[in-house]
CSV table of C-alpha atoms (C1' of nucleotides) in Angstrom, one decimal:
chain,number,residue,atom,x,y,z
A,1,UNK,CA,-5.8,37.2,-8.2
A,2,UNK,CA,-8.1,39.4,-11.8
A,3,UNK,CA,-11.0,37.9,-12.6
A,4,UNK,CA,-10.6,36.1,-15.8
A,5,UNK,CA,-11.8,37.0,-18.9
A,6,UNK,CA,-14.4,34.6,-20.5
A,7,UNK,CA,-11.8,34.0,-23.7
A,8,UNK,CA,-9.4,32.5,-21.0
A,9,UNK,CA,-10.8,28.8,-22.9
A,10,UNK,CA,-8.8,29.6,-25.0
A,11,UNK,CA,-5.6,30.0,-23.2
A,12,UNK,CA,-6.4,26.7,-21.7
A,13,UNK,CA,-3.4,23.9,-21.8
A,14,UNK,CA,-4.7,20.9,-21.2
A,15,UNK,CA,-8.7,19.7,-20.9
A,16,UNK,CA,-8.0,18.5,-17.1
A,17,UNK,CA,-8.4,15.1,-15.8
A,18,UNK,CA,-10.8,13.2,-16.8
A,19,UNK,CA,-12.8,9.8,-16.6
A,20,UNK,CA,-11.1,6.7,-17.2
A,21,UNK,CA,-12.5,3.3,-16.4
A,22,UNK,CA,-11.6,1.9,-13.1
A,23,UNK,CA,-13.2,-1.5,-13.9
A,24,UNK,CA,-10.8,-3.5,-16.0
A,25,UNK,CA,-7.5,-2.4,-17.1
A,26,UNK,CA,-5.9,0.0,-19.7
A,27,UNK,CA,-5.8,-1.8,-23.2
A,28,UNK,CA,-2.9,0.3,-24.1
A,29,UNK,CA,0.5,-0.8,-22.8
A,30,UNK,CA,2.0,3.1,-23.3
A,31,UNK,CA,-0.9,4.1,-21.2
A,32,UNK,CA,-0.7,1.5,-18.7
A,33,UNK,CA,3.1,2.1,-17.9
A,34,UNK,CA,2.1,6.6,-17.8
A,35,UNK,CA,-0.8,5.8,-15.2
A,36,UNK,CA,1.0,3.1,-13.0
A,37,UNK,CA,4.5,5.6,-12.7
A,38,UNK,CA,2.1,8.5,-12.1
A,39,UNK,CA,-0.1,6.4,-9.8
A,40,UNK,CA,2.9,4.2,-7.6
A,41,UNK,CA,4.0,7.4,-6.8
A,42,UNK,CA,0.3,8.5,-5.5
A,43,UNK,CA,0.1,5.6,-3.1
A,44,UNK,CA,3.7,5.8,-1.6
A,45,UNK,CA,2.5,9.4,-0.6
A,46,UNK,CA,-0.5,8.5,0.9
A,47,UNK,CA,0.8,5.7,2.8
A,48,UNK,CA,3.7,7.1,3.6
A,49,UNK,CA,1.4,10.1,5.0
A,50,UNK,CA,-0.7,7.2,6.7
A,51,UNK,CA,2.0,5.9,8.4
A,52,UNK,CA,3.3,9.3,10.0
A,53,UNK,CA,0.0,10.7,11.1
A,54,UNK,CA,-1.6,7.4,12.2
A,55,UNK,CA,2.1,6.1,13.9
A,56,UNK,CA,1.8,2.7,12.0
A,57,UNK,CA,4.2,0.9,10.2
A,58,UNK,CA,3.5,-0.9,6.7
A,59,UNK,CA,5.1,-2.7,3.8
A,60,UNK,CA,4.6,-2.8,0.4
A,61,UNK,CA,4.8,-5.2,-2.0
A,62,UNK,CA,3.9,-4.8,-5.6
A,63,UNK,CA,4.7,-6.9,-8.5
A,64,UNK,CA,4.3,-6.1,-12.4
A,65,UNK,CA,3.5,-8.3,-15.0
A,66,UNK,CA,6.5,-7.7,-16.7
A,67,UNK,CA,8.6,-8.9,-13.7
A,68,UNK,CA,9.2,-5.9,-11.9
A,69,UNK,CA,9.2,-5.8,-8.4
A,70,UNK,CA,8.7,-2.9,-6.2
A,71,UNK,CA,8.7,-2.9,-2.1
A,72,UNK,CA,8.2,0.4,0.1
A,73,UNK,CA,8.3,0.3,3.4
A,74,UNK,CA,8.3,2.5,6.3
A,75,UNK,CA,11.2,4.3,8.2
A,76,UNK,CA,10.5,2.0,11.1
A,77,UNK,CA,10.8,-1.6,9.6
A,78,UNK,CA,13.6,-0.7,7.1
A,79,UNK,CA,15.6,0.8,10.3
A,80,UNK,CA,15.1,-2.6,11.6
A,81,UNK,CA,17.0,-4.4,9.3
A,82,UNK,CA,19.2,-2.1,8.4
A,83,UNK,CA,20.4,-2.7,11.9
A,84,UNK,CA,20.5,-6.0,11.3
A,85,UNK,CA,22.4,-6.2,8.2
A,86,UNK,CA,24.5,-3.7,8.6
A,87,UNK,CA,25.4,-4.5,11.9
A,88,UNK,CA,25.5,-8.8,13.0
A,89,UNK,CA,27.1,-8.6,15.5
A,90,UNK,CA,24.0,-6.4,17.6
A,91,UNK,CA,22.5,-10.2,16.7
A,92,UNK,CA,25.3,-12.1,18.7
A,93,UNK,CA,24.5,-10.7,21.2
A,94,UNK,CA,21.0,-11.3,20.9
A,95,UNK,CA,19.7,-14.3,22.1
A,96,UNK,CA,16.1,-14.6,20.1
A,97,UNK,CA,17.7,-13.1,17.3
A,98,UNK,CA,19.9,-15.4,16.7
A,99,UNK,CA,17.2,-18.2,17.1
A,100,UNK,CA,15.8,-16.2,14.6
A,101,UNK,CA,18.1,-15.7,11.9
A,102,UNK,CA,19.0,-19.1,12.4
A,103,UNK,CA,16.1,-20.9,11.6
A,104,UNK,CA,15.1,-18.0,8.3
A,105,UNK,CA,18.7,-18.1,6.7
A,106,UNK,CA,18.2,-22.1,5.0
A,107,UNK,CA,14.9,-21.1,3.6
A,108,UNK,CA,15.6,-17.2,3.2
A,109,UNK,CA,18.6,-18.7,0.8
A,110,UNK,CA,16.3,-20.6,-1.0
A,111,UNK,CA,14.1,-17.9,-1.8
A,112,UNK,CA,16.1,-15.7,-2.7
A,113,UNK,CA,18.0,-18.3,-5.4
A,114,UNK,CA,14.3,-18.8,-6.8
A,115,UNK,CA,14.5,-15.0,-7.7
A,116,UNK,CA,17.3,-15.4,-9.7
A,117,UNK,CA,16.1,-18.2,-11.3
A,118,UNK,CA,13.2,-16.0,-12.7
A,119,UNK,CA,15.4,-13.4,-13.2
A,120,UNK,CA,17.2,-15.6,-15.6
A,121,UNK,CA,14.1,-16.9,-17.3
A,122,UNK,CA,13.2,-13.4,-18.0
A,123,UNK,CA,17.1,-12.6,-18.9
A,124,UNK,CA,16.2,-15.0,-21.5
A,125,UNK,CA,12.7,-13.8,-23.3
A,126,UNK,CA,13.8,-9.9,-23.8
A,127,UNK,CA,17.6,-9.8,-23.6
A,128,UNK,CA,17.6,-5.8,-22.8
A,129,UNK,CA,16.4,-5.2,-18.8
A,130,UNK,CA,16.7,-2.0,-17.4
A,131,UNK,CA,18.7,-0.1,-14.9
A,132,UNK,CA,18.0,0.7,-11.6
A,133,UNK,CA,15.8,3.7,-10.8
A,134,UNK,CA,14.9,5.1,-7.3
A,135,UNK,CA,12.8,7.3,-7.1
A,136,UNK,CA,13.5,8.7,-3.7
A,137,UNK,CA,10.6,10.8,-4.0
A,138,UNK,CA,8.7,11.1,-0.6
A,139,UNK,CA,9.0,14.2,1.0
A,140,UNK,CA,9.5,13.0,4.3
A,141,UNK,CA,10.0,9.6,3.9
A,142,UNK,CA,13.7,7.9,4.5
A,143,UNK,CA,13.9,5.1,2.3
A,144,UNK,CA,11.9,3.7,-1.3
A,145,UNK,CA,12.8,1.4,-2.4
A,146,UNK,CA,12.2,0.7,-6.2
A,147,UNK,CA,14.2,-2.4,-7.8
A,148,UNK,CA,14.0,-4.4,-10.6
A,149,UNK,CA,14.2,-7.8,-10.3
A,150,UNK,CA,16.8,-8.7,-12.8
A,151,UNK,CA,19.4,-6.5,-10.5
A,152,UNK,CA,18.9,-8.7,-7.5
A,153,UNK,CA,21.4,-10.9,-8.7
A,154,UNK,CA,23.3,-8.8,-9.8
A,155,UNK,CA,23.9,-6.5,-7.0
A,156,UNK,CA,22.3,-7.2,-3.4
A,157,UNK,CA,20.1,-9.9,-3.9
A,158,UNK,CA,18.5,-9.5,-0.1
A,159,UNK,CA,16.2,-7.3,-0.6
A,160,UNK,CA,13.4,-9.8,-0.4
A,161,UNK,CA,15.7,-11.2,2.1
A,162,UNK,CA,15.5,-8.0,4.0
A,163,UNK,CA,11.8,-7.6,3.2
A,164,UNK,CA,11.0,-10.8,5.2
A,165,UNK,CA,13.4,-9.8,8.2
A,166,UNK,CA,11.6,-7.1,8.9
A,167,UNK,CA,9.1,-8.4,9.3
A,168,UNK,CA,10.4,-10.9,12.0
A,169,UNK,CA,12.1,-8.0,13.3
A,170,UNK,CA,9.4,-5.8,13.9
A,171,UNK,CA,7.4,-8.5,15.2
A,172,UNK,CA,10.5,-9.3,17.9
A,173,UNK,CA,11.2,-5.4,18.5
A,174,UNK,CA,7.8,-5.3,19.9
A,175,UNK,CA,7.6,-8.7,22.2
A,176,UNK,CA,10.4,-7.0,23.5
A,177,UNK,CA,9.0,-3.6,24.2
A,178,UNK,CA,6.4,-5.3,25.7
A,179,UNK,CA,8.7,-7.3,28.2
A,180,UNK,CA,9.9,-4.0,29.3
A,181,UNK,CA,13.1,-4.2,26.6
B,1,UNK,CA,-29.2,24.1,-9.0
B,2,UNK,CA,-31.0,27.5,-8.0
B,3,UNK,CA,-28.4,30.0,-6.9
B,4,UNK,CA,-27.1,30.1,-3.2
B,5,UNK,CA,-27.9,32.7,-1.0
B,6,UNK,CA,-25.2,34.0,0.9
B,7,UNK,CA,-27.2,33.3,4.1
B,8,UNK,CA,-26.4,29.8,2.7
B,9,UNK,CA,-23.2,29.7,5.3
B,10,UNK,CA,-25.8,29.6,8.6
B,11,UNK,CA,-27.1,26.4,7.1
B,12,UNK,CA,-23.6,24.4,6.5
B,13,UNK,CA,-23.3,21.3,8.8
B,14,UNK,CA,-19.3,21.1,8.1
B,15,UNK,CA,-16.3,23.6,7.5
B,16,UNK,CA,-15.3,21.3,5.2
B,17,UNK,CA,-12.0,19.3,5.1
B,18,UNK,CA,-8.7,21.2,6.8
B,19,UNK,CA,-5.2,21.4,6.7
B,20,UNK,CA,-3.7,18.9,9.1
B,21,UNK,CA,0.2,18.9,9.2
B,22,UNK,CA,1.4,15.4,7.5
B,23,UNK,CA,5.2,15.6,8.6
B,24,UNK,CA,4.2,14.0,12.2
B,25,UNK,CA,1.3,12.1,13.9
B,26,UNK,CA,-1.8,13.4,15.9
B,27,UNK,CA,-2.3,14.2,19.0
B,28,UNK,CA,-5.4,12.7,19.7
B,29,UNK,CA,-5.6,8.7,19.9
B,30,UNK,CA,-9.4,9.2,19.4
B,31,UNK,CA,-8.6,11.3,16.0
B,32,UNK,CA,-5.9,8.8,15.1
B,33,UNK,CA,-7.7,6.3,15.0
B,34,UNK,CA,-10.4,7.9,13.0
B,35,UNK,CA,-8.2,9.4,10.5
B,36,UNK,CA,-6.2,5.4,10.5
B,37,UNK,CA,-10.0,4.2,10.1
B,38,UNK,CA,-11.8,6.7,6.9
B,39,UNK,CA,-7.7,6.6,4.8
B,40,UNK,CA,-7.1,3.1,5.4
B,41,UNK,CA,-10.3,2.7,2.7
B,42,UNK,CA,-9.0,5.0,0.9
B,43,UNK,CA,-5.7,3.2,0.5
B,44,UNK,CA,-7.3,-0.1,-0.5
B,45,UNK,CA,-9.4,1.8,-3.3
B,46,UNK,CA,-6.6,3.1,-4.6
B,47,UNK,CA,-4.4,0.1,-4.9
B,48,UNK,CA,-7.0,-1.7,-5.9
B,49,UNK,CA,-8.1,0.4,-9.1
B,50,UNK,CA,-4.4,0.7,-9.5
B,51,UNK,CA,-3.8,-3.2,-9.7
B,52,UNK,CA,-6.8,-3.6,-12.2
B,53,UNK,CA,-6.6,-0.4,-14.4
B,54,UNK,CA,-2.5,-1.8,-14.5
B,55,UNK,CA,-2.7,-5.0,-14.0
B,56,UNK,CA,-0.6,-5.6,-11.1
B,57,UNK,CA,0.4,-7.9,-7.9
B,58,UNK,CA,0.1,-6.8,-4.8
B,59,UNK,CA,0.8,-7.2,-0.9
B,60,UNK,CA,0.0,-4.4,1.7
B,61,UNK,CA,0.8,-4.9,5.1
B,62,UNK,CA,0.0,-2.4,7.8
B,63,UNK,CA,1.3,-3.3,11.7
B,64,UNK,CA,-0.3,-0.5,14.1
B,65,UNK,CA,1.0,0.1,17.3
B,66,UNK,CA,-1.6,-1.6,18.6
B,67,UNK,CA,-0.9,-4.9,17.2
B,68,UNK,CA,-2.8,-5.4,14.6
B,69,UNK,CA,-2.3,-6.8,11.8
B,70,UNK,CA,-4.0,-5.5,8.0
B,71,UNK,CA,-3.2,-7.6,5.1
B,72,UNK,CA,-5.1,-6.7,1.8
B,73,UNK,CA,-3.7,-8.5,-1.3
B,74,UNK,CA,-4.8,-8.4,-5.3
B,75,UNK,CA,-7.3,-11.5,-6.0
B,76,UNK,CA,-4.8,-13.0,-8.5
B,77,UNK,CA,-2.2,-13.8,-4.9
B,78,UNK,CA,-5.5,-14.5,-2.8
B,79,UNK,CA,-6.6,-17.0,-5.0
B,80,UNK,CA,-2.9,-18.7,-5.3
B,81,UNK,CA,-3.1,-19.5,-1.8
B,82,UNK,CA,-6.9,-20.1,-1.5
B,83,UNK,CA,-5.5,-22.8,-3.4
B,84,UNK,CA,-2.6,-24.1,-1.8
B,85,UNK,CA,-4.1,-24.0,1.6
B,86,UNK,CA,-8.0,-25.8,0.0
B,87,UNK,CA,-6.0,-28.2,-1.7
B,88,UNK,CA,-3.3,-29.5,-0.8
B,89,UNK,CA,-3.2,-32.8,-3.0
B,90,UNK,CA,-2.4,-30.1,-6.0
B,91,UNK,CA,0.6,-29.3,-4.0
B,92,UNK,CA,1.8,-33.3,-3.4
B,93,UNK,CA,1.8,-33.7,-7.7
B,94,UNK,CA,3.8,-30.5,-7.7
B,95,UNK,CA,8.0,-31.0,-7.2
B,96,UNK,CA,8.6,-28.0,-6.4
B,97,UNK,CA,6.1,-26.6,-5.1
B,98,UNK,CA,6.8,-29.9,-2.8
B,99,UNK,CA,10.0,-28.8,-1.8
B,100,UNK,CA,9.4,-25.1,-1.4
B,101,UNK,CA,6.5,-26.1,1.7
B,102,UNK,CA,8.8,-28.3,3.2
B,103,UNK,CA,11.5,-25.7,3.4
B,104,UNK,CA,9.2,-22.9,4.7
B,105,UNK,CA,7.3,-25.1,7.1
B,106,UNK,CA,9.6,-25.1,9.7
B,107,UNK,CA,10.0,-21.8,10.7
B,108,UNK,CA,6.7,-20.6,9.3
B,109,UNK,CA,5.5,-22.5,12.1
B,110,UNK,CA,8.2,-20.4,14.5
B,111,UNK,CA,7.0,-17.2,13.5
B,112,UNK,CA,2.9,-17.7,13.8
B,113,UNK,CA,4.0,-19.1,16.9
B,114,UNK,CA,5.9,-15.6,18.2
B,115,UNK,CA,2.8,-13.8,16.4
B,116,UNK,CA,0.2,-15.7,19.2
B,117,UNK,CA,3.2,-14.3,22.0
B,118,UNK,CA,2.4,-11.0,20.7
B,119,UNK,CA,-0.4,-12.0,21.1
B,120,UNK,CA,-0.7,-13.1,24.5
B,121,UNK,CA,1.6,-9.6,25.7
B,122,UNK,CA,-1.2,-7.9,24.4
B,123,UNK,CA,-3.5,-9.9,26.1
B,124,UNK,CA,-2.6,-9.3,29.4
B,125,UNK,CA,-1.5,-5.3,28.7
B,126,UNK,CA,-5.6,-5.1,27.9
B,127,UNK,CA,-8.0,-7.1,28.8
B,128,UNK,CA,-10.0,-7.2,26.2
B,129,UNK,CA,-10.2,-7.6,22.5
B,130,UNK,CA,-11.6,-6.7,19.9
B,131,UNK,CA,-13.7,-8.4,17.4
B,132,UNK,CA,-12.8,-9.5,13.9
B,133,UNK,CA,-13.9,-7.2,11.4
B,134,UNK,CA,-14.4,-7.3,8.1
B,135,UNK,CA,-14.4,-4.5,5.8
B,136,UNK,CA,-14.9,-6.3,2.3
B,137,UNK,CA,-16.0,-2.5,1.2
B,138,UNK,CA,-13.6,-2.3,-2.4
B,139,UNK,CA,-16.3,-2.6,-5.2
B,140,UNK,CA,-14.6,-4.2,-7.7
B,141,UNK,CA,-12.2,-6.3,-5.8
B,142,UNK,CA,-13.0,-9.9,-3.9
B,143,UNK,CA,-11.2,-10.6,-1.0
B,144,UNK,CA,-9.7,-7.8,2.1
B,145,UNK,CA,-8.3,-9.7,5.1
B,146,UNK,CA,-8.5,-7.7,7.7
B,147,UNK,CA,-8.2,-9.4,10.8
B,148,UNK,CA,-6.2,-9.1,14.6
B,149,UNK,CA,-3.9,-10.6,15.7
B,150,UNK,CA,-5.5,-11.6,19.0
B,151,UNK,CA,-7.3,-13.8,16.2
B,152,UNK,CA,-4.8,-15.3,14.8
B,153,UNK,CA,-4.5,-18.0,17.6
B,154,UNK,CA,-8.1,-18.7,18.3
B,155,UNK,CA,-9.4,-18.9,14.7
B,156,UNK,CA,-7.2,-19.9,11.7
B,157,UNK,CA,-3.5,-19.3,12.7
B,158,UNK,CA,-1.9,-19.1,9.4
B,159,UNK,CA,-3.0,-16.0,8.0
B,160,UNK,CA,1.2,-15.2,8.2
B,161,UNK,CA,1.9,-18.0,7.3
B,162,UNK,CA,-0.9,-17.8,4.0
B,163,UNK,CA,0.8,-14.5,2.8
B,164,UNK,CA,4.4,-16.0,2.8
B,165,UNK,CA,2.9,-18.5,0.2
B,166,UNK,CA,1.8,-16.2,-1.7
B,167,UNK,CA,4.5,-14.0,-2.1
B,168,UNK,CA,6.3,-17.9,-2.5
B,169,UNK,CA,4.0,-19.6,-4.7
B,170,UNK,CA,3.4,-15.9,-6.5
B,171,UNK,CA,7.2,-16.5,-7.8
B,172,UNK,CA,6.4,-20.1,-8.6
B,173,UNK,CA,3.4,-19.2,-10.9
B,174,UNK,CA,5.6,-17.1,-13.1
B,175,UNK,CA,8.4,-19.4,-13.3
B,176,UNK,CA,5.9,-22.3,-14.9
B,177,UNK,CA,4.1,-19.7,-16.7
B,178,UNK,CA,8.1,-18.8,-18.3
B,179,UNK,CA,8.7,-22.5,-18.3
B,180,UNK,CA,5.7,-23.0,-20.7
B,181,UNK,CA,3.9,-24.6,-18.0
C,1,DA,C1',11.5,8.7,-20.7
C,2,DG,C1',10.2,11.8,-17.0
C,3,DA,C1',8.7,16.4,-15.3
C,4,DT,C1',5.5,19.9,-15.6
C,5,DC,C1',1.1,22.3,-16.4
C,6,DT,C1',-4.2,22.6,-14.7
C,7,DA,C1',-8.6,21.7,-15.0
C,8,DT,C1',-11.2,18.1,-13.4
C,9,DC,C1',-12.1,14.8,-10.8
C,10,DG,C1',-11.2,12.4,-6.0
C,11,DT,C1',-10.6,12.1,-1.1
C,12,DT,C1',-11.6,13.6,3.5
C,13,DA,C1',-11.5,17.0,8.3
C,14,DG,C1',-14.6,18.0,10.9
C,15,DA,C1',-19.4,17.6,12.3
C,16,DA,C1',-22.7,14.9,13.1
C,17,DT,C1',-25.2,10.3,13.8
D,1,DT,C1',-16.8,3.4,17.9
D,2,DA,C1',-17.8,3.1,12.2
D,3,DT,C1',-20.4,5.9,9.1
D,4,DT,C1',-22.7,9.3,6.7
D,5,DC,C1',-22.6,14.6,5.0
D,6,DT,C1',-20.3,18.7,2.1
D,7,DA,C1',-16.8,22.0,1.6
D,8,DA,C1',-12.0,22.5,1.2
D,9,DC,C1',-8.4,20.1,-0.8
D,10,DG,C1',-5.6,16.8,-3.3
D,11,DA,C1',-4.6,13.7,-7.2
D,12,DT,C1',-4.3,12.9,-11.8
D,13,DA,C1',-5.2,12.7,-17.3
D,14,DG,C1',-3.9,14.6,-21.3
D,15,DA,C1',-1.5,18.0,-23.5
D,16,DT,C1',3.1,20.0,-23.3
D,17,DC,C1',8.0,20.5,-22.8
DNA sequence: AGATCTATCGTTAGAAT
DNA sequence: TATTCTAACGATAGATC
């Protein structure tokens, strides 16, 4: 907390934040990548805080030009999806859920296969593909999904299916709430 | 730019920003509402800038406890959706689009009807409902959709359908790109 | 490639409207 | 109820490791 002498400028290790134009894309691919990575983190933090402080649910989906898919959602929606996926029997006991499941299965399978197709095309274009990188940085948030499209076909290809289910089931949960459970 | 005398504290109109806990929700409903409104704007601005600077597409969906649905997406995805909705003939000429459309129509109708049901329940709970308010604040962004759930059944009930279609069609557009259109 | 540092720029809590 | 003002707090560009 001592007074910093005027020669402190000599010790500066950085020029600090400078302005960058926000009305057009950064020209250098490398800069875009760095900025995207940094700001994505900031965005996750912001919306995570918002969801906690204001008690809202959310889903964010980001599609990068290279075909990478970033999905991020609030714990509530995540939780509902996990229950559905990990405990199918839970659904079997719920009539409305069964109906919803039945109506969605068919076209979700189709959508998933489309994702696989995109992946194959991307693989043809560029032979190398990067590995899954999990951000898992959020402080109070439990779940971040951050998965390259290319991994959807190899491991758990249900991410998009999960995501759509979240919307559906959140609505259903709210209806049950309003109906007095 | 003159030096401010020490009595300037007497002229202060605000204590400035204070810390608020971000690990739990604000207790007062009114505070939550104000914070939600302010931070939502900030969030839109942030992700809009991100999409321009880093050339990415995105969709954000926020569901408030009161049942309000906020959707926000990048112009590209918006554009694709608009084309689909306003120019159905465009789809008729594209085989894959036709297939996708057919597979989605059925359950999207079902999902939409669920939304209507939620709306009716909300209407029973609280008799009054607010009007559509458009934010349309973003500087460089063209499209903000900000529609209460209650309006989905009265006017254009296709918002959620549009939204799901955006994902679908963005994928399709990318596939066409990769296939050499 | 990602983590850290820090000066600078951006966001927002509280008050007032 | 949303918006404006402004001090205070937070995010991040560029440098560095």
